[in-house]
XYZ file of C-alpha atoms in Angstrom:
182
model
C 18.963 -10.556 -58.355
C 22.085 -9.397 -60.129
C 25.590 -10.255 -58.938
C 26.483 -6.654 -57.963
C 23.600 -6.511 -55.469
C 24.498 -9.938 -54.107
C 28.122 -8.896 -53.577
C 27.033 -5.644 -51.926
C 24.713 -7.504 -49.527
C 27.498 -10.025 -48.812
C 29.947 -7.229 -47.976
C 27.421 -5.570 -45.668
C 26.743 -8.864 -43.883
C 30.488 -9.502 -43.545
C 31.014 -6.039 -42.026
C 28.164 -6.632 -39.578
C 29.601 -10.028 -38.608
C 33.106 -8.601 -38.095
C 31.730 -5.715 -36.023
C 29.761 -8.172 -33.864
C 32.861 -10.341 -33.326
C 34.967 -7.290 -32.442
C 32.403 -5.974 -29.942
C 32.036 -9.422 -28.385
C 35.813 -9.720 -28.058
C 36.011 -6.290 -26.405
C 33.227 -7.260 -23.960
C 35.083 -10.497 -23.152
C 38.340 -8.655 -22.473
C 36.675 -6.070 -20.233
C 34.568 -8.661 -18.399
C 37.639 -9.912 -16.495
C 37.225 -7.668 -13.491
C 39.988 -9.249 -11.418
C 43.465 -7.980 -12.183
C 45.622 -9.919 -9.719
C 45.405 -11.991 -6.535
C 47.778 -13.200 -3.846
C 47.551 -15.630 -0.946
C 48.818 -14.984 2.573
C 50.289 -18.428 3.291
C 50.369 -17.742 7.051
C 46.660 -16.977 7.425
C 45.150 -18.369 4.215
C 43.633 -14.962 3.458
C 43.343 -14.004 -0.191
C 43.728 -10.457 -1.484
C 42.140 -9.627 -4.833
C 42.843 -6.549 -6.913
C 39.834 -5.620 -9.023
C 39.989 -3.476 -12.148
C 37.559 -1.099 -10.428
C 40.382 0.097 -8.134
C 39.401 -2.017 -5.144
C 41.767 -4.232 -3.198
C 39.702 -6.703 -1.177
C 40.952 -9.230 1.354
C 38.937 -12.320 2.327
C 39.550 -15.055 4.872
C 39.378 -18.751 3.917
C 35.672 -18.903 4.777
C 34.951 -16.153 2.223
C 34.346 -13.408 4.796
C 35.348 -9.947 3.519
C 38.000 -8.566 5.876
C 38.911 -5.254 4.241
C 38.449 -3.090 1.174
C 40.976 -0.486 0.095
C 40.502 1.835 -2.872
C 43.666 2.418 -4.879
C 44.477 4.015 -8.187
C 45.261 0.837 -10.092
C 46.758 2.594 -13.081
C 48.728 5.086 -10.954
C 47.948 7.959 -13.354
C 50.776 6.921 -15.667
C 49.305 4.151 -17.770
C 50.852 1.419 -15.673
C 49.217 -1.212 -13.565
C 49.725 -2.927 -10.249
C 50.694 -6.375 -9.025
C 50.244 -7.974 -5.616
C 52.698 -9.922 -3.479
C 52.326 -11.362 -0.004
C 55.646 -11.858 1.778
C 55.960 -13.022 5.393
C 52.292 -12.282 6.001
C 52.495 -8.710 4.670
C 50.611 -7.548 1.588
C 52.453 -5.423 -0.971
C 51.140 -3.560 -4.011
C 53.764 -2.876 -6.681
C 52.799 0.010 -8.953
C 54.405 -0.370 -12.354
C 55.874 2.564 -14.256
C 56.232 4.617 -11.080
C 58.128 1.800 -9.326
C 56.421 2.645 -6.048
C 55.802 -0.245 -3.647
C 53.113 0.032 -0.977
C 52.616 -2.170 2.045
C 49.087 -2.394 3.381
C 48.568 -1.953 7.089
C 45.960 -3.924 9.054
C 43.739 -0.821 8.880
C 43.813 -0.970 5.072
C 46.038 2.095 4.811
C 48.800 1.807 2.223
C 52.253 3.129 3.097
C 55.235 3.503 0.775
C 58.108 1.185 1.676
C 61.813 1.542 0.988
C 62.942 -2.032 1.597
C 61.271 -4.475 -0.749
C 61.346 -8.173 0.199
C 60.678 -9.443 -3.348
C 61.793 -8.783 -6.925
C 59.973 -5.541 -7.649
C 61.712 -5.132 -10.992
C 59.439 -7.691 -12.539
C 56.316 -7.998 -10.407
C 53.829 -9.707 -12.646
C 50.171 -10.453 -12.033
C 49.427 -14.018 -10.999
C 52.919 -14.845 -9.744
C 53.591 -16.802 -6.557
C 52.424 -20.235 -7.652
C 49.217 -19.438 -9.489
C 48.701 -21.892 -12.336
C 46.777 -21.135 -15.484
C 44.380 -23.706 -16.851
C 41.730 -23.644 -19.555
C 39.243 -21.834 -17.328
C 41.364 -19.324 -15.420
C 43.871 -19.364 -12.535
C 44.243 -21.827 -9.654
C 46.313 -21.753 -6.474
C 46.400 -24.753 -4.147
C 47.762 -25.081 -0.623
C 47.637 -28.194 1.557
C 44.205 -27.180 2.881
C 42.627 -24.885 0.307
C 42.155 -24.370 -3.425
C 41.609 -20.835 -4.715
C 40.078 -20.650 -8.203
C 39.498 -17.680 -10.486
C 37.297 -19.034 -13.254
C 36.596 -17.244 -16.494
C 35.678 -18.663 -19.888
C 37.862 -18.609 -22.956
C 36.781 -16.238 -25.691
C 35.126 -19.053 -27.649
C 33.271 -20.394 -24.594
C 32.281 -16.817 -23.786
C 31.059 -16.357 -27.362
C 29.094 -19.608 -27.640
C 28.367 -20.781 -24.112
C 29.335 -20.241 -20.495
C 29.835 -16.579 -19.572
C 30.095 -17.053 -15.828
C 33.155 -15.553 -14.202
C 33.789 -16.325 -10.543
C 36.281 -16.574 -7.712
C 35.863 -19.460 -5.284
C 37.616 -20.943 -2.257
C 37.382 -24.712 -1.705
C 38.328 -26.529 1.505
C 40.160 -29.665 0.340
C 39.171 -31.793 3.349
C 35.421 -31.022 3.369
C 35.119 -30.138 -0.349
C 32.981 -27.141 0.669
C 33.216 -24.260 -1.790
C 32.506 -20.609 -1.085
C 32.068 -18.268 -4.049
C 33.376 -14.857 -3.010
C 32.770 -13.122 -6.315
C 30.642 -14.032 -9.316
C 29.514 -12.418 -12.520
C 27.250 -14.062 -15.069
C 26.872 -11.989 -18.213
C 23.969 -13.040 -20.386
């Protein structure tokens, strides 16, 4: 085989490898379906904002309490962040600077007075800590864990993505959302 053919085959294989890595990276980025989460410290309920425009609230036992559909990207290329203040759930829409408060019925109403810094609402604020496998929030009674693999673990191993609630006293864990891409 002459060297020109060998170099041509090598270039083709390199292009295929780079395309595969790029597609895998894109799949990894888009596989994180959870955009933000917040804990109601009064009740222990957790509200999760999915990238599929659903805001879901669960109690500490993992029971789904409500689902509200919202336009996560608010038609302006922005995104949303959650905050729970004094037992009330707020959704801060970036770029439009509109803040909604969710009612018990799941209805979202625009609020004028904002009990938190809405100028810089960022996903995963309020005490969430990042570790090598995702985000964790711990109270005295409960640990909330959003687990997703790093790109390299996703590429070569564990692809499970999940959200779990663990009771610290009993060590019982309830998985409220899970996705295992094979």
